[in-house]
PDB file of C-alpha atoms in Angstrom:
ATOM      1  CA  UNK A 106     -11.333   7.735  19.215  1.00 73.00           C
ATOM      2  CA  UNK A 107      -9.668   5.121  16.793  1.00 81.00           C
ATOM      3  CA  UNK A 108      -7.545   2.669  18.588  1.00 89.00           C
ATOM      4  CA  UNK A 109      -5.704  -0.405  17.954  1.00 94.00           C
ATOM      5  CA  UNK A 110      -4.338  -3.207  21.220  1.00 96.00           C
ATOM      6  CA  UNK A 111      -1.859  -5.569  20.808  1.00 97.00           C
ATOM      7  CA  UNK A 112      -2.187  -7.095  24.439  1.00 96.00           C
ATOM      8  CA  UNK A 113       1.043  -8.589  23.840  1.00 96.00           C
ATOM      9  CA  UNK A 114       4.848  -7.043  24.119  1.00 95.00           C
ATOM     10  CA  UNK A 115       6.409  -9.900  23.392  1.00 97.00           C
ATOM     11  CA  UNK A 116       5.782 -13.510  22.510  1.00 97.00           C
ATOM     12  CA  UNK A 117       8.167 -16.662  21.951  1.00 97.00           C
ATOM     13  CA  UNK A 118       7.763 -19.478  19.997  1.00 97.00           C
ATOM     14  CA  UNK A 119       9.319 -22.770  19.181  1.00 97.00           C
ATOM     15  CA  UNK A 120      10.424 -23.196  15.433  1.00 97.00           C
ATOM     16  CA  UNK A 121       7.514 -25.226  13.816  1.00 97.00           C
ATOM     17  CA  UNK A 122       4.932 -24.497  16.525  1.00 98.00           C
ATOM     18  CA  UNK A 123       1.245 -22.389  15.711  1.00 97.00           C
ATOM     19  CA  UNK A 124       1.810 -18.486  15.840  1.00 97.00           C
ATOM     20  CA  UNK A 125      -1.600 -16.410  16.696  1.00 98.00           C
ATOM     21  CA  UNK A 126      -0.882 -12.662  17.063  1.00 98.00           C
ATOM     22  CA  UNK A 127      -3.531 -10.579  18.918  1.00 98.00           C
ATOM     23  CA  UNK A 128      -5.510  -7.651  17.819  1.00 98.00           C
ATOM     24  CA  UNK A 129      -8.154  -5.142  19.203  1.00 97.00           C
ATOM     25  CA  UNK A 130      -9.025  -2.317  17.588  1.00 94.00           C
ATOM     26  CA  UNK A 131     -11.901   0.276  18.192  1.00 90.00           C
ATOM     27  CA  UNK A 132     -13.350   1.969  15.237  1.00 80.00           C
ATOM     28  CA  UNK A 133     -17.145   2.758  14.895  1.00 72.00           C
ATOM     29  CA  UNK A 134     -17.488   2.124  10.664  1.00 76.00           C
ATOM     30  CA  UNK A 135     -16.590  -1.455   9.041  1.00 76.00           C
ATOM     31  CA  UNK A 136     -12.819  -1.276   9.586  1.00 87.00           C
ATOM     32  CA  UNK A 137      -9.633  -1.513   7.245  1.00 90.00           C
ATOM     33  CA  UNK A 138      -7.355  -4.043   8.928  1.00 94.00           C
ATOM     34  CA  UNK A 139      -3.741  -4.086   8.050  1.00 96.00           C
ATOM     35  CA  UNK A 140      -1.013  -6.562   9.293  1.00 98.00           C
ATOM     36  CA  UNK A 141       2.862  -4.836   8.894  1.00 97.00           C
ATOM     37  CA  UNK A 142       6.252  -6.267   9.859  1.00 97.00           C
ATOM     38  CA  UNK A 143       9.574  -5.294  10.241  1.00 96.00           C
ATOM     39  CA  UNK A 144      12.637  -7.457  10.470  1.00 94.00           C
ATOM     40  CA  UNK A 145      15.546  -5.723  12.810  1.00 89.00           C
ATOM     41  CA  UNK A 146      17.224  -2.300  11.053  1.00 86.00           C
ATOM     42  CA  UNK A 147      14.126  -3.013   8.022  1.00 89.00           C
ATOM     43  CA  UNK A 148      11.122  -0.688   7.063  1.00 90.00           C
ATOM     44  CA  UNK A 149       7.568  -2.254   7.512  1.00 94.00           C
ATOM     45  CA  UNK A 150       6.479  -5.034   4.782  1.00 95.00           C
ATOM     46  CA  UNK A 151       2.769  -5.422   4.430  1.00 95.00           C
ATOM     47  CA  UNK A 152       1.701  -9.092   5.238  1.00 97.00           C
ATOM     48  CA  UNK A 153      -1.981  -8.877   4.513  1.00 96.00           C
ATOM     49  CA  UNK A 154      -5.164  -6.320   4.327  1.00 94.00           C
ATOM     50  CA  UNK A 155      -8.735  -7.053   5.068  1.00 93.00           C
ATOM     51  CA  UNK A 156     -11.359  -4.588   3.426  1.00 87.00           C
ATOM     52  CA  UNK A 157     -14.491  -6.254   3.067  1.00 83.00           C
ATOM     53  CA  UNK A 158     -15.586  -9.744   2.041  1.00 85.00           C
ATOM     54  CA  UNK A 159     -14.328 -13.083   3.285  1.00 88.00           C
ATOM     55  CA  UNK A 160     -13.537 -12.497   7.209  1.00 91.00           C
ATOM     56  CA  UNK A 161     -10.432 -15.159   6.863  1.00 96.00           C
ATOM     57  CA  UNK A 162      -7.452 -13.325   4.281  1.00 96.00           C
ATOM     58  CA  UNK A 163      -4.546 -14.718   3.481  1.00 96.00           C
ATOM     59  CA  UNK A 164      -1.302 -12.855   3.305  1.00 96.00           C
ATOM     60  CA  UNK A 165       2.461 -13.147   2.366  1.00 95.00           C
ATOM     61  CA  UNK A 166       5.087 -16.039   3.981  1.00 94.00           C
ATOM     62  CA  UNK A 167       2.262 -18.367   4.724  1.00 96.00           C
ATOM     63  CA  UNK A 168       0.069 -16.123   7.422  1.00 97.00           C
ATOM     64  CA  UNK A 169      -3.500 -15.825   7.836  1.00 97.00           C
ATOM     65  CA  UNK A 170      -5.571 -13.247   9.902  1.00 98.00           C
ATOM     66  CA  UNK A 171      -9.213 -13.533  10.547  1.00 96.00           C
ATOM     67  CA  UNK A 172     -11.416 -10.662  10.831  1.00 95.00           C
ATOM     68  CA  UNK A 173     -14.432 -10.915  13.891  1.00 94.00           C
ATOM     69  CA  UNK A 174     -16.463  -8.065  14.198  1.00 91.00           C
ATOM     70  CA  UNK A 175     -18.246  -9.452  17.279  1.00 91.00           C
ATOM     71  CA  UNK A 176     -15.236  -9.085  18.648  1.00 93.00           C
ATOM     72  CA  UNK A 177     -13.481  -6.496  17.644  1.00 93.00           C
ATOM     73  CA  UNK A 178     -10.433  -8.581  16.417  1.00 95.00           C
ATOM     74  CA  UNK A 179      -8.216  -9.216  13.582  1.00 97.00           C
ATOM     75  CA  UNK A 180      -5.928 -11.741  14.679  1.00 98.00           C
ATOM     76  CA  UNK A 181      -2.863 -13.032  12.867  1.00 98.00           C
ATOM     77  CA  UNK A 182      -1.990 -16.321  12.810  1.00 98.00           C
ATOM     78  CA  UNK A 183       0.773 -19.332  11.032  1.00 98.00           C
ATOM     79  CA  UNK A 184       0.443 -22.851  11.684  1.00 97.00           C
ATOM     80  CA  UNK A 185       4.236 -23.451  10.958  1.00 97.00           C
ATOM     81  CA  UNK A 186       6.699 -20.454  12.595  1.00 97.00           C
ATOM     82  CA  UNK A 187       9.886 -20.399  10.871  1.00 96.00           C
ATOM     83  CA  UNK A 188      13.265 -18.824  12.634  1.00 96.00           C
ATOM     84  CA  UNK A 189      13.127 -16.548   9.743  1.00 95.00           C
ATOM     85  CA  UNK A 190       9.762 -15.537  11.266  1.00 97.00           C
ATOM     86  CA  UNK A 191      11.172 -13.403  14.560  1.00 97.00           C
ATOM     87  CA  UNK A 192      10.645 -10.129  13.812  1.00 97.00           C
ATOM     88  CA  UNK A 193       7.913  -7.080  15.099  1.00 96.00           C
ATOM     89  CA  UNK A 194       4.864  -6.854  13.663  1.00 98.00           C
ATOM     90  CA  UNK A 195       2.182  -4.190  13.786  1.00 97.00           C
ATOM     91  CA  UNK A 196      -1.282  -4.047  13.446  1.00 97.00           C
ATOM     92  CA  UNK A 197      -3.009  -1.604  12.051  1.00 95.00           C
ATOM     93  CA  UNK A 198      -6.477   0.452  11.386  1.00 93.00           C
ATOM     94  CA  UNK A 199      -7.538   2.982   8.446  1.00 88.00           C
ATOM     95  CA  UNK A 200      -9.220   5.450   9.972  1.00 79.00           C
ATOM     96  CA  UNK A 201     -11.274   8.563   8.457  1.00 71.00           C
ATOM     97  CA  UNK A 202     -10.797  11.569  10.467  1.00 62.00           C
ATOM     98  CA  UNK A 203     -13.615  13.638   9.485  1.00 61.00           C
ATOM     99  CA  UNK A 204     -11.661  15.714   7.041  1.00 56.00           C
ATOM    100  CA  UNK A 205     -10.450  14.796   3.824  1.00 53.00           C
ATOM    101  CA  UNK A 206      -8.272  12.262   4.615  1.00 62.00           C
ATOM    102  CA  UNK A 207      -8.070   8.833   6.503  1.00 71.00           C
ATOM    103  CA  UNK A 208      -5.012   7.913   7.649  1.00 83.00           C
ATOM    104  CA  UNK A 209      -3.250   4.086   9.661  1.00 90.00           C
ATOM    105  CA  UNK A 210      -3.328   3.983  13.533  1.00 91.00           C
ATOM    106  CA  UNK A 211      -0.818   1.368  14.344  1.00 94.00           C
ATOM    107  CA  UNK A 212      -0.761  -0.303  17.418  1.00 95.00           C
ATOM    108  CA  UNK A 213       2.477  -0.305  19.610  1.00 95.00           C
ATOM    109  CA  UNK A 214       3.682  -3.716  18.167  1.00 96.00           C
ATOM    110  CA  UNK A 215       4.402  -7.544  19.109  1.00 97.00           C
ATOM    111  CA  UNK A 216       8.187  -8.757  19.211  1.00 96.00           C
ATOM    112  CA  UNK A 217       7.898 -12.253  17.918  1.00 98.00           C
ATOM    113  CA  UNK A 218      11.166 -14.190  19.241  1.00 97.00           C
ATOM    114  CA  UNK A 219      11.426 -17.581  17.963  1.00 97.00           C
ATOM    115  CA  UNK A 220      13.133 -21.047  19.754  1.00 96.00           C
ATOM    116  CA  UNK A 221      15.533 -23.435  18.036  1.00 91.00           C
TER     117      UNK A 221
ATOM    118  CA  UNK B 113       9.156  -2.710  -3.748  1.00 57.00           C
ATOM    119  CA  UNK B 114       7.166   0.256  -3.977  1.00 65.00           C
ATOM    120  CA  UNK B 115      10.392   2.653  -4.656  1.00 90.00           C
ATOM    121  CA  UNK B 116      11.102   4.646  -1.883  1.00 95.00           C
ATOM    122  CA  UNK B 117      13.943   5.522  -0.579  1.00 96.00           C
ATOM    123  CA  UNK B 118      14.987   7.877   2.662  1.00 97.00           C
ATOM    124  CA  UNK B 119      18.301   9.948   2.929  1.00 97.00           C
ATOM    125  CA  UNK B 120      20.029  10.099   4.892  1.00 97.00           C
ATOM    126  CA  UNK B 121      19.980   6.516   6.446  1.00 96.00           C
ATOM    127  CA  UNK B 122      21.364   7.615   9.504  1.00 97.00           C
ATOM    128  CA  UNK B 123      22.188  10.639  11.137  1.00 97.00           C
ATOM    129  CA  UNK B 124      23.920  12.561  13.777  1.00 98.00           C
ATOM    130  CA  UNK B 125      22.937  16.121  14.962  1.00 97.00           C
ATOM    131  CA  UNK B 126      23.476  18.283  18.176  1.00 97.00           C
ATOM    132  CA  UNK B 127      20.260  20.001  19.937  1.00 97.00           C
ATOM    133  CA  UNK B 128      19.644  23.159  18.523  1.00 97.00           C
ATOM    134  CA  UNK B 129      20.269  22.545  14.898  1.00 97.00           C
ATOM    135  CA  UNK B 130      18.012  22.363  11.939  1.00 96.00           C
ATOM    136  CA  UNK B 131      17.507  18.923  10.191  1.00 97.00           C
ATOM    137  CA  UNK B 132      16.023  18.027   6.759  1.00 98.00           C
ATOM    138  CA  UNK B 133      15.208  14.254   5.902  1.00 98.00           C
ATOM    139  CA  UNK B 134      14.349  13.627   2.466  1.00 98.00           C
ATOM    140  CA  UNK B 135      11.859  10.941   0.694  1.00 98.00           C
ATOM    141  CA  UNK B 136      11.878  10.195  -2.401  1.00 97.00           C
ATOM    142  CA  UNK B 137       9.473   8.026  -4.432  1.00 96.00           C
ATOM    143  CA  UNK B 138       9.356   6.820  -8.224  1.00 94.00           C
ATOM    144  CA  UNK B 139       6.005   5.742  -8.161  1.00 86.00           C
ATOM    145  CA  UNK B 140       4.220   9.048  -8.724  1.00 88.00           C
ATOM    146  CA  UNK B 141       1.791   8.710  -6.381  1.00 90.00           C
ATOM    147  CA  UNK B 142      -0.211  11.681  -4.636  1.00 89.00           C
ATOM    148  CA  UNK B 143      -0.429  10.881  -1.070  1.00 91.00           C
ATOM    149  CA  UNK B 144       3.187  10.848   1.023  1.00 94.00           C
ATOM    150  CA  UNK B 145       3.631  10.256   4.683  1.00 95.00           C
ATOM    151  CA  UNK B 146       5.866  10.934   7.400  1.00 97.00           C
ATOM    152  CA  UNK B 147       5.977   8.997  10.669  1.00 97.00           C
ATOM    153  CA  UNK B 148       7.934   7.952  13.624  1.00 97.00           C
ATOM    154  CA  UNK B 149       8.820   5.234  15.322  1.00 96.00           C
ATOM    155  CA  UNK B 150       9.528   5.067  19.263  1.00 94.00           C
ATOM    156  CA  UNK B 151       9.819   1.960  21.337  1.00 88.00           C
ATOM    157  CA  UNK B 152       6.771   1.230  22.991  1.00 84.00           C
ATOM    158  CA  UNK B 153       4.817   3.631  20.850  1.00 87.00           C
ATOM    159  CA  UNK B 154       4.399   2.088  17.703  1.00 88.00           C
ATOM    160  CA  UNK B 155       4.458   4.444  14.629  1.00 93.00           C
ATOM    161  CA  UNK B 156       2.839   8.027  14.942  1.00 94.00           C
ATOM    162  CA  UNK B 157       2.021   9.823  12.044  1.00 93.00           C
ATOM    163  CA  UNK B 158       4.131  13.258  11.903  1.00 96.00           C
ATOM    164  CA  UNK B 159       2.932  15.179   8.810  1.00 95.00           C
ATOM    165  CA  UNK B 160       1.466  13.659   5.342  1.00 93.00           C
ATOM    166  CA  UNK B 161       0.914  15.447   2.015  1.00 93.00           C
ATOM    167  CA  UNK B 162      -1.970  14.756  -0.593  1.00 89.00           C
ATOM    168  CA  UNK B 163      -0.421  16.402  -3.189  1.00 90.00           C
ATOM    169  CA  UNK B 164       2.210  18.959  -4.427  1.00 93.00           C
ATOM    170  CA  UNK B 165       2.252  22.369  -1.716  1.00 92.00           C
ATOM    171  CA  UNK B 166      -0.360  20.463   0.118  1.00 92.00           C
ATOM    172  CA  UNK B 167       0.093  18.751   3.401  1.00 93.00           C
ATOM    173  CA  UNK B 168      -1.811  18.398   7.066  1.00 91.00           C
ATOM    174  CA  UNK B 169      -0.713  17.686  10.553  1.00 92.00           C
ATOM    175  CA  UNK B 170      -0.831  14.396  12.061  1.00 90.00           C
ATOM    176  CA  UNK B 171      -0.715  13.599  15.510  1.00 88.00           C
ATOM    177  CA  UNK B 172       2.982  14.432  16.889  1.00 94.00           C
ATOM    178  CA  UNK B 173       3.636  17.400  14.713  1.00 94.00           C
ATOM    179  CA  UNK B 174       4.672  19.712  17.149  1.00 95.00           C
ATOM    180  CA  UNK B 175       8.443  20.563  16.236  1.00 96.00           C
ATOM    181  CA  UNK B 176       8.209  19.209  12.842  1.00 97.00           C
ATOM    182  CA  UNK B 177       7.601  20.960   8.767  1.00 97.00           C
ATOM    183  CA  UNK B 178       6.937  19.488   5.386  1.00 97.00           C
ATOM    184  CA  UNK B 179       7.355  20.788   2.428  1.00 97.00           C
ATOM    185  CA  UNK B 180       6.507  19.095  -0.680  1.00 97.00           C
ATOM    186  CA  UNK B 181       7.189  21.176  -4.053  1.00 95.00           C
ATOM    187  CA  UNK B 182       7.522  17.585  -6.159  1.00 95.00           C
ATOM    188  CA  UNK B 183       5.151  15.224  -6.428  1.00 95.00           C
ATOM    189  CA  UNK B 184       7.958  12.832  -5.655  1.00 96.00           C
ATOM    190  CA  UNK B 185       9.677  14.295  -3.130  1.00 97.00           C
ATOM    191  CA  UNK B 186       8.481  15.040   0.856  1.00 98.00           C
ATOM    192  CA  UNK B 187      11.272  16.659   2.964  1.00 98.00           C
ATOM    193  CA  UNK B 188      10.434  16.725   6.811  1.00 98.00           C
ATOM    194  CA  UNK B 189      12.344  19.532   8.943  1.00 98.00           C
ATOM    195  CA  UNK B 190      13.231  19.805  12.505  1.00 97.00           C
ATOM    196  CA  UNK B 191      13.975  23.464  13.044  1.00 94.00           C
ATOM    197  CA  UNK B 192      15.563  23.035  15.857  1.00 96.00           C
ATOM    198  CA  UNK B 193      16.364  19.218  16.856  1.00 97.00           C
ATOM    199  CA  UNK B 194      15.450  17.983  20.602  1.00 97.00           C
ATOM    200  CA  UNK B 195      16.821  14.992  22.141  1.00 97.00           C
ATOM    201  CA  UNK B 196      13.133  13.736  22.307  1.00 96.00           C
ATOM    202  CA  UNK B 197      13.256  13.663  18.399  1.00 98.00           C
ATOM    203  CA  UNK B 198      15.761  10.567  18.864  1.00 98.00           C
ATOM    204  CA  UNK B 199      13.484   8.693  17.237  1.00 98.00           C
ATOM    205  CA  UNK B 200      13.284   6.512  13.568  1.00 97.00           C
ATOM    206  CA  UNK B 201      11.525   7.920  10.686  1.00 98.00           C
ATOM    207  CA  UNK B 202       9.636   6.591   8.499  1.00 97.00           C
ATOM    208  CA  UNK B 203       8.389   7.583   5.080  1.00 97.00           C
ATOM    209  CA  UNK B 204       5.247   5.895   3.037  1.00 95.00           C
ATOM    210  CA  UNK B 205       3.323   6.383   0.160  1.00 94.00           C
ATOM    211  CA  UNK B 206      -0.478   5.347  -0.166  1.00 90.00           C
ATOM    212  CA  UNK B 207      -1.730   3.183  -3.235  1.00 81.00           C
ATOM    213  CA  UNK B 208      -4.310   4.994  -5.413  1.00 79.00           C
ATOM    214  CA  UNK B 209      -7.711   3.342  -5.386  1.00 77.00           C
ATOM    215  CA  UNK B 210      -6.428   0.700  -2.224  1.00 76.00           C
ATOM    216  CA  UNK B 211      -7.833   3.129   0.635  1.00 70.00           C
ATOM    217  CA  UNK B 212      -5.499   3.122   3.656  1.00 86.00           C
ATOM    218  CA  UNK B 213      -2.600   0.925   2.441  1.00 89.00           C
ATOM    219  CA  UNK B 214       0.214   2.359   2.382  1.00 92.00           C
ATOM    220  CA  UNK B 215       4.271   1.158   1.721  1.00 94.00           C
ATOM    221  CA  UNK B 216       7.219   2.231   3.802  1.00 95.00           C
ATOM    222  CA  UNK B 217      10.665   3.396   2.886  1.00 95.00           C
ATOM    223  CA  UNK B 218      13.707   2.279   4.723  1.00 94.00           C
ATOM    224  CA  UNK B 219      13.884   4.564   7.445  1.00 96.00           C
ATOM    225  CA  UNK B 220      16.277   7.223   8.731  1.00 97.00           C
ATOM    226  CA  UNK B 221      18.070   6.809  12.396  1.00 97.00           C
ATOM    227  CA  UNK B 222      18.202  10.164  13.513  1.00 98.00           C
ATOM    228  CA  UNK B 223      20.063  10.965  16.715  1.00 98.00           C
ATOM    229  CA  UNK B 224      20.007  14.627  18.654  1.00 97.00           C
ATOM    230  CA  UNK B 225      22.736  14.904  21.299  1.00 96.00           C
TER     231      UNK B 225
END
């Protein structure tokens, strides 16, 4: 079955330090890879997409995520965190389930807390 | 913003009573969903429609209907609220042509005492 990992609960960073977010997902076709997040009390903002193409995609308020198939990753990453950066954010996977629809399977999310 | 918006924003009901969240989107698009949101459980897809009168099951549907008689409306209805339906819900909408990607509403606290 479809499945997405986020190994990590919750991470914390020092304002201005490197950010990489961790994902796994398992999917048997080429994968749509989605990177969501959500500020306290918000709805989910997309930050980036990969479809097909260039394996490194760049996304909204400066993040990057690079897709590795050998490994089954789609990692998300900033080389500057900003305080305004702390939020949750959510990986996710399109996934076709045999019928007539595909449909996200998020993963259980990474609380990014962020150090004066 | 993609033009959804969720009503109410908040709300709260006592066990045993029916519910009805409405979504509402200006964007005309066909495909609506409904999810929710639990910690440690990320978001789990409820019920989403593909077009007017037609809608599926997604994984935690047990509990919950749809209805969807607008294109840009997609009401979801507890028929009888649980405490384990505490939960946040989510509305989206998918982008035509963009497969998968999908935009969220602001969500509805719902709480079942």
């Amino acid at each position: 079955a479809q499945s997405v990992t986020q190994p990590d609960i919750h991470i914390t960073v020092s304002e201005g330090a490197s950010l990489e977010l961790r994902c796994n997902y398992s999917y048997g076709a080429t994968p749509y890879l989605f990177w969501y997040v959500q500020s306290p009390g918000q709805g989910l903002q997309l930050l980036l997409k990969y479809f097909s193409g260039d394996t490194l995609v760049q996304g909204i308020k400066g993040f990057e995520a690079e897709f590795k198939r050998s490994q089954s990753s789609f990692n998300l990453r900033k080389p500057s965190v900003h305080w305004s950066d702390a939020a949750e954010y959510f990986c996710a996977v399109g996934a076709w389930d045999g019928g007539s629809q595909g449909n996200l399977i998020f993963g259980k999310g990474t609380k990014l807390s962020v150090k004066p | 913003d993609a033009g959804i918006t969720q009503s109410p924003r908040h709300k709260v009901t006592e066990t045993g009573t029916p519910v009805t969240l409405r979504c509402h989107q200006t964007e005309n698009h066909r495909y609506m969903y409904w999810y929710r949101q639990d910690p440690g459980h990320g978001l789990r897809l409820i019920h989403y429609s593909y077009g007017v009168k037609d809608t599926d099951k997604g994984e935690v549907s047990d509990g919950y209907s749809v209805s969807r008689s607008k294109t840009e409306d997609f009401l979801l209805t507890l028929e009888s609220a649980t405490s384990s339906q505490t939960s946040v819900y989510f509305c989206a909408i998918s982008v035509p042509g963009q497969p998968y990607e999908q935009y969220f509403g602001p969500g509805t606290r719902l709480t079942v005492t």
